Structure formats: C-alpha cells, structure tokens
mmCIF file of C-alpha atoms in Angstrom:
data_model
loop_
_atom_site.group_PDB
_atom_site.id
_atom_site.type_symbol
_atom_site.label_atom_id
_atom_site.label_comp_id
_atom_site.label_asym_id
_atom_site.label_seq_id
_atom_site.Cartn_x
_atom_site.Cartn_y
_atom_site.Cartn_z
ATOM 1 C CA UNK A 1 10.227 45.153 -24.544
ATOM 2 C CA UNK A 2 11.866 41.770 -24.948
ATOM 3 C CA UNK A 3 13.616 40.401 -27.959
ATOM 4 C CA UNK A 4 12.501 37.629 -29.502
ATOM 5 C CA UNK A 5 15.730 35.849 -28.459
ATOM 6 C CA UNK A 6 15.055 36.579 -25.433
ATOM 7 C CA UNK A 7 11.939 35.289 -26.074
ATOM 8 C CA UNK A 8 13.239 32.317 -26.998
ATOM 9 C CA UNK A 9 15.800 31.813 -23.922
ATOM 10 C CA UNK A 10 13.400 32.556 -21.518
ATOM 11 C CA UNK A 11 11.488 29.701 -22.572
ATOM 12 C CA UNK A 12 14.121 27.303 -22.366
ATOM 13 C CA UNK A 13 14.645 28.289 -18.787
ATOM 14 C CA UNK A 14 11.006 28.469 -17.903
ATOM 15 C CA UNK A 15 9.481 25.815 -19.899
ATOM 16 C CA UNK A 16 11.125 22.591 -17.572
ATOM 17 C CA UNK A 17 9.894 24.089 -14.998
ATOM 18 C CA UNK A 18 6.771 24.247 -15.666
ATOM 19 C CA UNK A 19 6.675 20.344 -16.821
ATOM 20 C CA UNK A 20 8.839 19.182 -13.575
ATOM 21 C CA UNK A 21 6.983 16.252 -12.470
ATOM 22 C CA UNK A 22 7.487 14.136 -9.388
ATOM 23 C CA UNK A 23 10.609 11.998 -9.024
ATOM 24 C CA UNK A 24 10.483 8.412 -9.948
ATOM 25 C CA UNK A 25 10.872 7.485 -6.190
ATOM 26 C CA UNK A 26 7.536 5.730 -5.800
ATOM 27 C CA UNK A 27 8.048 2.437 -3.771
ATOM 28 C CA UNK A 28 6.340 -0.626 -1.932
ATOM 29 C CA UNK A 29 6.875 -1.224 2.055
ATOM 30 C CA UNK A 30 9.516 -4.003 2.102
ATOM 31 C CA UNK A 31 11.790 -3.070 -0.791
ATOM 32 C CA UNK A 32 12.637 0.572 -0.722
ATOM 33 C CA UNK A 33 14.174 2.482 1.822
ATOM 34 C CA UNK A 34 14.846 6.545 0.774
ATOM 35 C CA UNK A 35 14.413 7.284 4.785
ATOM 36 C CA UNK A 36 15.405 4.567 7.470
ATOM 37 C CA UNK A 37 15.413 4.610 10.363
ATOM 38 C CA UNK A 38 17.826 7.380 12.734
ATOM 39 C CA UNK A 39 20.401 6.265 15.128
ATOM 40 C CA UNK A 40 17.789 8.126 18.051
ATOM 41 C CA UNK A 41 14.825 6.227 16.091
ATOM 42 C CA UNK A 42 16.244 3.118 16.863
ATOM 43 C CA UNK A 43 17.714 3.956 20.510
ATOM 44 C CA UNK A 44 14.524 5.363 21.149
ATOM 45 C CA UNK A 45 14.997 6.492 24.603
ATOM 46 C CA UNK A 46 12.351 7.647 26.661
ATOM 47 C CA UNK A 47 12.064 10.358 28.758
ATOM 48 C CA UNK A 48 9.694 8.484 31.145
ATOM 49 C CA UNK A 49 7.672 5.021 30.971
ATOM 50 C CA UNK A 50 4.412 5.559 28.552
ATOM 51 C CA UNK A 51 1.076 5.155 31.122
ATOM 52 C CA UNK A 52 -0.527 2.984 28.291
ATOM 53 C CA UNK A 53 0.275 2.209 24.882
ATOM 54 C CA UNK A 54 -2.209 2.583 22.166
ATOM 55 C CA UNK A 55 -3.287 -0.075 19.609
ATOM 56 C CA UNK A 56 -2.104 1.213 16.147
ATOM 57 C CA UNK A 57 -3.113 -2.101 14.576
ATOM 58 C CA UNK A 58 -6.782 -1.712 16.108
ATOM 59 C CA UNK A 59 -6.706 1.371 14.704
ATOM 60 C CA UNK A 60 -5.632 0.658 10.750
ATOM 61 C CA UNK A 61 -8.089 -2.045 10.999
ATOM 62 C CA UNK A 62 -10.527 0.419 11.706
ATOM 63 C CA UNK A 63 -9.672 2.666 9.266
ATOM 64 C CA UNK A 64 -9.522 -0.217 6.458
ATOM 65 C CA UNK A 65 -13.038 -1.378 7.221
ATOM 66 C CA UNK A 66 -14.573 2.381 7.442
ATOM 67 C CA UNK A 67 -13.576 2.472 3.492
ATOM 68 C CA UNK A 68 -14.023 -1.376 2.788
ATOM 69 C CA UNK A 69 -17.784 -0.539 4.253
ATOM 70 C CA UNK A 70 -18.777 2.054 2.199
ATOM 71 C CA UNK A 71 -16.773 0.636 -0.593
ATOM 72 C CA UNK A 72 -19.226 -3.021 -0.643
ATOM 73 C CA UNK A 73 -22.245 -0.436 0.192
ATOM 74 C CA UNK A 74 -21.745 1.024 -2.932
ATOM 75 C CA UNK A 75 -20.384 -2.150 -5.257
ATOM 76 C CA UNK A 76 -20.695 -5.473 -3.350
ATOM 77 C CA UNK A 77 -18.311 -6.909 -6.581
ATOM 78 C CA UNK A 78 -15.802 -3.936 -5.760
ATOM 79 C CA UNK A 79 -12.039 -5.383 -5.046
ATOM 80 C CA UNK A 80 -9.931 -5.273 -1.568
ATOM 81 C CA UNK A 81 -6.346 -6.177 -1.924
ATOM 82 C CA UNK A 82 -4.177 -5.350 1.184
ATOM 83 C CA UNK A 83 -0.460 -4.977 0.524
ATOM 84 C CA UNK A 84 1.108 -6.949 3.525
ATOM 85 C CA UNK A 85 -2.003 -6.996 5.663
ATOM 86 C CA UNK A 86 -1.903 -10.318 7.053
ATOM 87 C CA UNK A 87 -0.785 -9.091 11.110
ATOM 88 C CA UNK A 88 -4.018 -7.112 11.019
ATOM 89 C CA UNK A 89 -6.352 -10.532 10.131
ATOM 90 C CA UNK A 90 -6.561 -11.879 13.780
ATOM 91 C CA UNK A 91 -5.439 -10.365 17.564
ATOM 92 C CA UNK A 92 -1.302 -10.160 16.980
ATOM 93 C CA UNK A 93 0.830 -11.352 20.003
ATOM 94 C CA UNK A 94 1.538 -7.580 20.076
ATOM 95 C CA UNK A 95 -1.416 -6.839 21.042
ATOM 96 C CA UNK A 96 -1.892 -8.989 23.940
ATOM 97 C CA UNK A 97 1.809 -8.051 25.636
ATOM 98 C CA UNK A 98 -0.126 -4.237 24.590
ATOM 99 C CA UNK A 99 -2.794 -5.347 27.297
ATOM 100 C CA UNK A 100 -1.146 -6.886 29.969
ATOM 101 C CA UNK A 101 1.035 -3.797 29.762
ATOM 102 C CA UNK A 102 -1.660 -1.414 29.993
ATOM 103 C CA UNK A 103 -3.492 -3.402 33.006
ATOM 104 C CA UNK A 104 -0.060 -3.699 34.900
ATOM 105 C CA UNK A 105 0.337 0.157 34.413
ATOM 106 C CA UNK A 106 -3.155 1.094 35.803
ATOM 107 C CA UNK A 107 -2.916 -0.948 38.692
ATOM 108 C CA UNK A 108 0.367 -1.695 40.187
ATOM 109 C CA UNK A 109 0.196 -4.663 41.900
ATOM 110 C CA UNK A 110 -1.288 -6.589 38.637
ATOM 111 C CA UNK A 111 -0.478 -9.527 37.617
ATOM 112 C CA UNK A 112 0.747 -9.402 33.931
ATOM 113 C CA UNK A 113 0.045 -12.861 32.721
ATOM 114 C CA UNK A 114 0.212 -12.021 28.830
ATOM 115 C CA UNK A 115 3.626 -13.800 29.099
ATOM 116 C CA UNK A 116 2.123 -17.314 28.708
ATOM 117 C CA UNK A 117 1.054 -16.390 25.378
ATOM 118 C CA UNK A 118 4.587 -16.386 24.065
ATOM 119 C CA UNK A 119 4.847 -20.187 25.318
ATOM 120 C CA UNK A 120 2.541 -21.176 23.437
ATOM 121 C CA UNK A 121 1.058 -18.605 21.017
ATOM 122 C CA UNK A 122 -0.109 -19.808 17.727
ATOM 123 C CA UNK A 123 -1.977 -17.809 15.082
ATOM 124 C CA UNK A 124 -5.920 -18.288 15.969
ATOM 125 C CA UNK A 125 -8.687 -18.115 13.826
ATOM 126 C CA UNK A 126 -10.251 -14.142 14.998
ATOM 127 C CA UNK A 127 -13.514 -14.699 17.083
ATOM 128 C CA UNK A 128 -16.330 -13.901 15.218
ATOM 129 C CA UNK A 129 -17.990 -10.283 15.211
ATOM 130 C CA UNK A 130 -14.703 -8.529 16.282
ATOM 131 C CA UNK A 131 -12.890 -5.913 13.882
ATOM 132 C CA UNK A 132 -10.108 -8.409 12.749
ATOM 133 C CA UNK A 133 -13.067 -10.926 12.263
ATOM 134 C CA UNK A 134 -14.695 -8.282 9.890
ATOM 135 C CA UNK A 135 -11.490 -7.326 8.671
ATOM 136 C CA UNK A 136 -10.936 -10.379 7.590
ATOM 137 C CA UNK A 137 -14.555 -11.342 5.984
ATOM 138 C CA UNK A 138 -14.248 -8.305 3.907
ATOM 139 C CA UNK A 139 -11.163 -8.388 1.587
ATOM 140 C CA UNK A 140 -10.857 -10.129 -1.385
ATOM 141 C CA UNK A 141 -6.601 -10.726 -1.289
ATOM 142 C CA UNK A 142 -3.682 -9.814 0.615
ATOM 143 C CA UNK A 143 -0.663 -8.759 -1.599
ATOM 144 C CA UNK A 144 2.891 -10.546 0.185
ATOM 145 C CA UNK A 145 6.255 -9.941 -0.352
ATOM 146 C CA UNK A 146 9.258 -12.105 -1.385
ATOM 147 C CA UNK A 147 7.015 -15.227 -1.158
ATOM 148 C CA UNK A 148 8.837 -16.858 -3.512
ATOM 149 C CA UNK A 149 12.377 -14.897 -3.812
ATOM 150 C CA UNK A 150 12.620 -13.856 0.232
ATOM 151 C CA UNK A 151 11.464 -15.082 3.188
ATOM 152 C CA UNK A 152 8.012 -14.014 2.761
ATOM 153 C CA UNK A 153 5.265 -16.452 4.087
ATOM 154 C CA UNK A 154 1.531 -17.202 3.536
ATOM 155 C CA UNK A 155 -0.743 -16.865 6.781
ATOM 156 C CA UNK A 156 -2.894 -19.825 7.846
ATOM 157 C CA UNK A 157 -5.485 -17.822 8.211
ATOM 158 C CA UNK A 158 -4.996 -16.192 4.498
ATOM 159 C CA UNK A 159 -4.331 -20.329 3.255
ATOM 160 C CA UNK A 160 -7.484 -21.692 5.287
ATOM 161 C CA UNK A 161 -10.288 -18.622 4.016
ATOM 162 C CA UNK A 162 -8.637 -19.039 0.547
ATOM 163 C CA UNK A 163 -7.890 -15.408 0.081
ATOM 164 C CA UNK A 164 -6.743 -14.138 -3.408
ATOM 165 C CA UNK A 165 -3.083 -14.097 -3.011
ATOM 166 C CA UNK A 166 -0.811 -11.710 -4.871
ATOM 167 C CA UNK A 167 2.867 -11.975 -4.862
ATOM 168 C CA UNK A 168 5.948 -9.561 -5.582
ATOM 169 C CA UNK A 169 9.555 -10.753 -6.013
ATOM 170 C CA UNK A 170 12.542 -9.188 -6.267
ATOM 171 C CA UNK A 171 14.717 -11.704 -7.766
ATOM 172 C CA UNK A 172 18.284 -11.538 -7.672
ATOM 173 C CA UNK A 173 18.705 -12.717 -11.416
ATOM 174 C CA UNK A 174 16.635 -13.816 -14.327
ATOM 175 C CA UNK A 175 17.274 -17.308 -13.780
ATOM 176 C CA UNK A 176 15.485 -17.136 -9.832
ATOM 177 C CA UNK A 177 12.883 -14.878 -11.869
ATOM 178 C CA UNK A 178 12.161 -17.852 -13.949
ATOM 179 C CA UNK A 179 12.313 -20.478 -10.983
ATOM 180 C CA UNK A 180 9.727 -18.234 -8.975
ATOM 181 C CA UNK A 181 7.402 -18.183 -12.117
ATOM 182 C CA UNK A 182 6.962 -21.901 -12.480
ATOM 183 C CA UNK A 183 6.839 -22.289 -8.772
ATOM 184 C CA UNK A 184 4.114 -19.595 -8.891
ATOM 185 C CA UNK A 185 2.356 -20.954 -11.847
ATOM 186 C CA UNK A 186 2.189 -24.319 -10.273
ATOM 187 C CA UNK A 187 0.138 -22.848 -7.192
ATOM 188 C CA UNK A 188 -1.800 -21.294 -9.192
ATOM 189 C CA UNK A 189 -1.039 -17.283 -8.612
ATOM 190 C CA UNK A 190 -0.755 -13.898 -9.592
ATOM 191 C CA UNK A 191 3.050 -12.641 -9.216
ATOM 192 C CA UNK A 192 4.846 -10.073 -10.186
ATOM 193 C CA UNK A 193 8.385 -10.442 -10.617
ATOM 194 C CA UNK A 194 11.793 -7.961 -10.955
ATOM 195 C CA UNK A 195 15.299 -7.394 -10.714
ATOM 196 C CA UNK A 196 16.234 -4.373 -10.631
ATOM 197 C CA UNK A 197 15.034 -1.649 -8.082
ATOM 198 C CA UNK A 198 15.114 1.365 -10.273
ATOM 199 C CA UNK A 199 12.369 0.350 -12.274
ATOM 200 C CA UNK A 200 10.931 -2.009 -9.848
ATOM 201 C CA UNK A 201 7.175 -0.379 -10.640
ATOM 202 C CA UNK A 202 7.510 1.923 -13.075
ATOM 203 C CA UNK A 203 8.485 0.037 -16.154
ATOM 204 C CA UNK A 204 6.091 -1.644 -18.426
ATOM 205 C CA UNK A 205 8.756 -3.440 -20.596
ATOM 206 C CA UNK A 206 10.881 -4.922 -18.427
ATOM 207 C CA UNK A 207 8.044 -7.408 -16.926
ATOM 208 C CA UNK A 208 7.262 -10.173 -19.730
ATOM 209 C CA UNK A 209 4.320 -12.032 -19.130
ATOM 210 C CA UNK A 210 4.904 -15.109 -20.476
ATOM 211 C CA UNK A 211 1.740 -16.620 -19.229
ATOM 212 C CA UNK A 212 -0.692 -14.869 -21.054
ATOM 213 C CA UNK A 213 -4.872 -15.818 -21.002
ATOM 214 C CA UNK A 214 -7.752 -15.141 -23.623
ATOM 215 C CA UNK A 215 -9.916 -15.687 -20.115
ATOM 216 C CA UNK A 216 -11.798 -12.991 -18.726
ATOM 217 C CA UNK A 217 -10.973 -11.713 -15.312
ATOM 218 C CA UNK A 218 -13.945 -10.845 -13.076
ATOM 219 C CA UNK A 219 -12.154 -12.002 -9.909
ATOM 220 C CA UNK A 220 -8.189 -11.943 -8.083
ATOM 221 C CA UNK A 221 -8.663 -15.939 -7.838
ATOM 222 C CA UNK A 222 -9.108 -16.564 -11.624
ATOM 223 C CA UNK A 223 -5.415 -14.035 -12.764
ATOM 224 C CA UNK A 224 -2.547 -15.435 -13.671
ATOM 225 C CA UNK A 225 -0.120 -12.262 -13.666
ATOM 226 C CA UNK A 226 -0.377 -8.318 -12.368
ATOM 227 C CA UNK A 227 1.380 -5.507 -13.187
ATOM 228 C CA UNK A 228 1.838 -2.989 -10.446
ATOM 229 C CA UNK A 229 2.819 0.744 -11.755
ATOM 230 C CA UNK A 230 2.383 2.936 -9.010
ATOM 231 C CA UNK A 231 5.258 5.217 -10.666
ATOM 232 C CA UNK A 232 4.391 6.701 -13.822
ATOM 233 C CA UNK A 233 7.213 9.435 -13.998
ATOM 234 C CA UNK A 234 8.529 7.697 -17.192
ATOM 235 C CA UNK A 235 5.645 9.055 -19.361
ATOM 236 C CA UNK A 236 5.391 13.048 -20.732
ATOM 237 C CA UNK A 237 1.944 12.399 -21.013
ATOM 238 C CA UNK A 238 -1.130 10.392 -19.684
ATOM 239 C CA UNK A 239 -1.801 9.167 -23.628
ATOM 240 C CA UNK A 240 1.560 8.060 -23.982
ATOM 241 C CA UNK A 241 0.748 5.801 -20.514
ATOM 242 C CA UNK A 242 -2.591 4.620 -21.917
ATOM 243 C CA UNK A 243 -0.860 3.727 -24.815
ATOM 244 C CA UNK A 244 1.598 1.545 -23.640
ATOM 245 C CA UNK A 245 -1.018 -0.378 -20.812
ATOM 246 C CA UNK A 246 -3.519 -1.181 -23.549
ATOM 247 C CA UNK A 247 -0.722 -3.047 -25.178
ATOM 248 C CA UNK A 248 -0.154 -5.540 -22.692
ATOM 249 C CA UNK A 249 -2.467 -8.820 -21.716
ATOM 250 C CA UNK A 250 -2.182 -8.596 -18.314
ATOM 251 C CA UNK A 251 -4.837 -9.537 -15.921
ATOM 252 C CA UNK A 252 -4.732 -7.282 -13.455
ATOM 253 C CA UNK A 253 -3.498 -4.114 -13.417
ATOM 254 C CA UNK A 254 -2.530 -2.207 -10.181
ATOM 255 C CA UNK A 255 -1.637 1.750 -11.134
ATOM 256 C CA UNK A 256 -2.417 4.867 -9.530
ATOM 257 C CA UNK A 257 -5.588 6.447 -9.868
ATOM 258 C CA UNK A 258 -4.303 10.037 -10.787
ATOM 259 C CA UNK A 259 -1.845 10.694 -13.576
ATOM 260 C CA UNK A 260 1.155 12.797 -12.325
ATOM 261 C CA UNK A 261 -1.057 12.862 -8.992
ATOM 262 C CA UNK A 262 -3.278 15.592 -10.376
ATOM 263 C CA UNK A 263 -4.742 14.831 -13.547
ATOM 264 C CA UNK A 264 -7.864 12.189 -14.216
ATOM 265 C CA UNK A 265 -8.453 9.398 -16.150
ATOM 266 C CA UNK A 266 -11.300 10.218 -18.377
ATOM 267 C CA UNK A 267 -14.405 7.246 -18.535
ATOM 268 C CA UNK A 268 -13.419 6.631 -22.010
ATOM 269 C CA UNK A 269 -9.252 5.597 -20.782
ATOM 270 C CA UNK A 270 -10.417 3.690 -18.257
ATOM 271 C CA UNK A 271 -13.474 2.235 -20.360
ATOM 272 C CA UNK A 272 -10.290 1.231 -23.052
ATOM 273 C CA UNK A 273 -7.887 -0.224 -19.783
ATOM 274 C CA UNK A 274 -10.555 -2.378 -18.511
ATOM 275 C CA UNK A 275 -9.567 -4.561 -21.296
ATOM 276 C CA UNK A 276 -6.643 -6.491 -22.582
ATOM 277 C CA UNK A 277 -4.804 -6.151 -25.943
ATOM 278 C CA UNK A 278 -6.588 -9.638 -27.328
ATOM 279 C CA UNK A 279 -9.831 -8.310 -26.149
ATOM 280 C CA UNK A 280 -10.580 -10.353 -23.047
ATOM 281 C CA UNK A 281 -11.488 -8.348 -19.935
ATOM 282 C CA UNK A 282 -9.383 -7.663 -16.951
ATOM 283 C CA UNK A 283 -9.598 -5.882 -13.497
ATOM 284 C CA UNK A 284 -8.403 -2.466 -13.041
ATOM 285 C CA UNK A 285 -7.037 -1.415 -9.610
ATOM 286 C CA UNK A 286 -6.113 1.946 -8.202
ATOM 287 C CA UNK A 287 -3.457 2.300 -5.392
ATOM 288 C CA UNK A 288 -4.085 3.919 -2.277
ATOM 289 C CA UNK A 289 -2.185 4.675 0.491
ATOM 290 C CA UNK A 290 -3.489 4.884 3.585
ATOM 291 C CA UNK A 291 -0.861 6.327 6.026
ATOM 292 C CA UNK A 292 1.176 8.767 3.802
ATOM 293 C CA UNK A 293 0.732 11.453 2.679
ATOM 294 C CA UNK A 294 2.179 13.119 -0.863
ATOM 295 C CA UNK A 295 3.320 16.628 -1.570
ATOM 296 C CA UNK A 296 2.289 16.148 -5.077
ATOM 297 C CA UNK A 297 -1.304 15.393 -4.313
ATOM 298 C CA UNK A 298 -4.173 17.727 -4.846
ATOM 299 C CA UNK A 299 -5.326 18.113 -1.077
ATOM 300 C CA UNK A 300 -1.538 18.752 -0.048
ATOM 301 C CA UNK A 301 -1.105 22.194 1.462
ATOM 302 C CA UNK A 302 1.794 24.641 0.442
ATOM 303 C CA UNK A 303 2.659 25.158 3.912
ATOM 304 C CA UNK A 304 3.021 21.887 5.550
ATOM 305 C CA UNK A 305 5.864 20.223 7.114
ATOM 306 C CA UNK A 306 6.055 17.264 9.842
ATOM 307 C CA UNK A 307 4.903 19.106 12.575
ATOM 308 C CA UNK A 308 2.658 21.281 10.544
ATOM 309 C CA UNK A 309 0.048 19.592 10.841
ATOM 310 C CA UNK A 310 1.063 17.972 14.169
ATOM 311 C CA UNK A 311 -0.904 14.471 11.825
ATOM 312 C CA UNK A 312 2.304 14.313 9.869
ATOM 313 C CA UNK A 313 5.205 12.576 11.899
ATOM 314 C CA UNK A 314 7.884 11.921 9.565
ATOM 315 C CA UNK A 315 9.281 10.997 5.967
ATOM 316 C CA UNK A 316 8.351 7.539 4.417
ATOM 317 C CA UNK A 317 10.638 4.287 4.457
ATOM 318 C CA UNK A 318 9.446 3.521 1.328
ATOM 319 C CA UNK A 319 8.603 6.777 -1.636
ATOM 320 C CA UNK A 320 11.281 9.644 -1.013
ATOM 321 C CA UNK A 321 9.239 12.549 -0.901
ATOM 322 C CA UNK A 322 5.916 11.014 1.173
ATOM 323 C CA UNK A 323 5.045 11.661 4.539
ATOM 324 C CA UNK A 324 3.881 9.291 7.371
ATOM 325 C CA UNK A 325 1.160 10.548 8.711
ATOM 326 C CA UNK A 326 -1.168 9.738 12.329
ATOM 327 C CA UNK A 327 -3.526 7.828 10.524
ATOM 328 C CA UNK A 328 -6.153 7.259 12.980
ATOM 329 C CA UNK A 329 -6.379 11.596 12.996
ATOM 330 C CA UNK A 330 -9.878 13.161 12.077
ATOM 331 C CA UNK A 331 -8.345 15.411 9.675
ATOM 332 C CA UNK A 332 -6.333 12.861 8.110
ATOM 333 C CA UNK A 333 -9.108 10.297 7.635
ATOM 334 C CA UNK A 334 -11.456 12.610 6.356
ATOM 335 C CA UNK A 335 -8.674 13.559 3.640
ATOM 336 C CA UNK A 336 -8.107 10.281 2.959
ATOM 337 C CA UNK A 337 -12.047 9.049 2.958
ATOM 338 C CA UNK A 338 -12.650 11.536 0.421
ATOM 339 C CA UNK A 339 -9.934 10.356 -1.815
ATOM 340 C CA UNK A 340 -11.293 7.122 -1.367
ATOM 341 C CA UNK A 341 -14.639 8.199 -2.709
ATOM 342 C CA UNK A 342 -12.961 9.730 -5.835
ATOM 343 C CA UNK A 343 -11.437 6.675 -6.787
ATOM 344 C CA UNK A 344 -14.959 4.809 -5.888
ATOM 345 C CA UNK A 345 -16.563 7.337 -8.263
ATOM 346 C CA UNK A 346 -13.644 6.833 -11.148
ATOM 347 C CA UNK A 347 -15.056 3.112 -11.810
ATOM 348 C CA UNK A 348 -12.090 1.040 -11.010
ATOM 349 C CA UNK A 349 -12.708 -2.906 -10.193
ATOM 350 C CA UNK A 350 -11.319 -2.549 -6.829
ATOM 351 C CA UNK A 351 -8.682 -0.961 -4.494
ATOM 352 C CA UNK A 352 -4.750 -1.934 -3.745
ATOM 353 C CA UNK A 353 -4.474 -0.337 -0.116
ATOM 354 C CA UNK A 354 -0.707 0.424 0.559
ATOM 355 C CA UNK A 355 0.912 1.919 3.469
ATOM 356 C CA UNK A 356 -0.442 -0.347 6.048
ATOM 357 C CA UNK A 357 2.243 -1.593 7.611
ATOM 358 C CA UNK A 358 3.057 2.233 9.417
ATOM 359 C CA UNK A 359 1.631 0.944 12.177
ATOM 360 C CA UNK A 360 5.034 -0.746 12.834
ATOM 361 C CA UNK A 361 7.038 2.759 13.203
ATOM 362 C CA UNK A 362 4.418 3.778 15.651
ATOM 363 C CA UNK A 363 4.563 0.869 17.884
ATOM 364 C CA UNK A 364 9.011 1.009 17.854
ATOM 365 C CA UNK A 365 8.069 4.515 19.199
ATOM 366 C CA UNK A 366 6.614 2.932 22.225
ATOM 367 C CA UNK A 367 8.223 -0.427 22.337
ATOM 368 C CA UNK A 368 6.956 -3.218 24.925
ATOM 369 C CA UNK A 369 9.914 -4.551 25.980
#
C-alpha cells in the first residue's frame, strides 16, 4: 500500500500530464513556418513526366462551396471569410498553362497555345455559372495578408464586388503598427495588427483597439477591428478565456470553435461572446481549416501518421504539429463536412476558412514548367 507521500509525489509527476495541452504553435499561412520546405521538396525531381496534372484549385473551390452551400441553406445571414482566397475567385493563369499541358500530353502533336496568355493575361471577371463564379457570389470577405505592412495586395475582382476585406499585419515596430492603423482606418477596414510572432494570435493584451464602436455589428462591411485567437494555449481553463474576450470591444472576433480542441462552448458562453463589453453586439467567428489536419482534434486517430492514411501527405508550413492532408479525399471531406456541421450547429455568425492556400504545395509537386 502506498504512503501518503508517495501519494503526494505521484501526483506531482502524474498530475502535468494529465493537463498537457497542445503547444502554442498555432499559425496563419504567410507568417509561420515550423516545417518548410526540404532541399528534395524544392528540387523536386521526377522520376518521369506526369501524363496530366490535376487542378488542386478546382478542387478547394469545390470543397469551399460544398460547405458554403449547406452553410446559406441553413442561415442565408451566416458569414464566409476566406483567409487568402483571392487565386481561387476567377480561372488563375495556372490553370490555363494546367490545360494546354494536359491537351499537349494526350495528343502529341498539339499545339499548346496557353502561352499567349502570359502576353497578355490580366485578371478577368469569372464567367458566370462556373465554380469560381459561384465561388465568388458566395463569400462575404477574403482575409489578406501584409496589405498594409508587406507586399500584400487587394484583387480587382475582391475591389470591384466590394467584398468585406480583412487585413493582418505584422509590423516591424509600433510606430509602422500605428502608420498601418490610420492608413487602415482611412479605407475604412477591419485589421489586425502585431509585432511579435510568439504571440502573433494568441494574446488578447497585446492588441489595443484604439478604435473602439458603441455600433452594432451584423455584417464584415460595418467592423472596424478583429481579433483573431486561433491559439488559446495561454488559458488553464475555457472560463478564464471567456473571461478575458468578454472584456474587450472588439467587433469581430475570429477564435476556434473548440477549447483545447476538445471541449465546447456551452450556448450560454457563446450567448455572453456575441456581445461586446459596452453592450453593443458583434459577430462571432469560428476557424476552420480546411486542408490540415490536427492530432489534438477529436476525430484524430491514435494510429495515424503521413502515410497512414495515404490522405495525409505531410507536416504543415504554418502550426507545428498539423498535418496537410489530400483535401479533395472522400474520407477527408466527410471528416471535415461533419466538423463543419458542428460548428454550424454551435451558433456562430459565420466561418474563417484557413488552410486554403495547400493547394500551392500540391501544384510545386507537379510543377508546369
């Protein structure tokens, strides 16, 4: 029989175990990078010539509107943002060098013509009734990076349908922080600024908001500031979270929709978020990734590994532990689809879709040139 020091020490051991939560490695596409690209990645050479080359873009599209469908079938005033979507809103260049690559494959003596589109390729308005058409006619913003601090730029086609656009700037100093905020005020949107990468999204304090509003939000196009944290390894507890957001008067905040990855928000915490500390309402807006998948979420199977599933391909650029995943796999999309629908079900204003841009990695695997 034990002791009850030993009692006692056994507990100390045990007990941080048992409340080990995930790292704070949580990231956006653009700023982090845990897993780069290899030396081979980047070589990349082939064993032999591909026969055709699939369109990754045609698929994320695809997948986007499957969940953007249901999402509007359910409630037409529910939220799209797109985190660096904006390739996907008409037919890329990409994808026309993808066809005249394909057609000179299948039949040798071809002509591939798709060349003339680099001499004088412009970015056109999608035709109506295709999937970037719909794509585009059913999101409410596109989130950009570095707009202001980088070299981050506005689509046309984003400027001329007068999407909701979101911001977020890593600024080298407080002084370009405060430049970027007048410059963003002045055009009249929602940015959110930082410095420092460690606690880039998972730091409530560090983000003034100096433009706060007694307004209530019921759409992107009406906020003056967001808050994005997608990393909430700073709190013990999902109270202690709660308590912190509901002390804050920002207009939109973009979080994820499972605390610690496992446990819910309860009606009654999100009932208390959808609103700001002086009372006015705001939108609420769970993150979802749509190409990675997490060894801390609930569907995630002990066993696993890339390979295992032969869906998951390798780690993520951007949050240390994720994976990439085949996102255009039936298993995959029904795992994802059903996440979807939890979040639908949870009563948040809309959905921050992240992980989009994996489609890139995909297409260096099978370059054009």
């Amino acid at each position: 029989m034990l002791s009850h020091k030993k009692i006692q020490l056994l507990s100390l051991l045990v007990f941080p175990l048992l409340t080990l939560s995930p790292r704070a490695s949580a990231g956006l596409y653009g700023f982090h990078q845990y897993n780069p690209y290899t030396k081979e990645e980047r070589i990349l050479d082939l064993s032999e010539v591909p026969e055709s080359i699939h369109n990754y873009r045609a698929d994320m599209r695809s997948n986007l509107s499957m969940m953007i469908g249901y999402a509007k079938e359910q409630n037409p005033d529910f939220k799209i943002i797109v985190h660096e979507g904006q390739d996907l809103l008409t037919k890329s260049l990409w994808e026309y060098d993808r066809e005249g690559y394909n057609r000179a494959r299948k039949q040798e003596n071809a002509q591939d013509d798709s060349f003339l589109f680099h001499s004088h390729y412009r970015e056109l308005e999608p035709e109506r009734y295709t999937p970037a058409y719909d794509y585009l006619n059913s999101i409410d913003a596109i989130a950009i990076n570095n707009l202001y601090c980088g070299k981050g730029r506005e689509s046309n086609i984003t400027h001329n349908h007068k999407l909701g656009l979101i911001t977020i700037e890593h600024c080298k100093n407080s002084d370009d922080v405060e430049t970027a905020r007048i410059n963003s005020m002045i055009d009249q949107r929602s940015s959110y600024f930082f410095t420092e990468l460690n606690n880039a999204f998972n730091n409530i304090d560090d983000h003034n908001n100096i433009n706060d509003s007694a307004k209530n939000i019921y759409k992107i196009a009406e906020a003056q500031n967001v808050l994005i944290i997608n990393d909430d390894s700073n709190y013990a507890t999902k109270e202690d979270m709660i308590s912190d957001l509901l002390k804050t008067n920002y207009d939109i905040i973009i979080m994820k929709p499972l605390f610690k990855h496992k446990e819910r928000f309860s009606a009654n915490d999100l009932q208390k978020l959808h609103f700001k500390k002086n009372g006015s309402k705001r939108l609420l807006v769970a993150e979802l990734n749509v190409s990675e998948a997490s060894p801390y979420d609930y569907y995630w199977n002990k066993d696993w590994k890339i390979g295992n599933p032969e869906w998951i391909v390798r780690k993520s650029f951007s949050t240390e532990n994720n994976f990439i995943t085949k996102f255009w796999h039936p298993e995959w999309k029904k795992i994802i689809s059903r996440h979807f629908k939890d979040i639908l079900n949870e009563k948040f204003d809309g959905i921050f879709f992240t992980g989009v841009e994996n489609y890139h990695y995909f297409e260096q695997q099978n370059p054009l040139e």
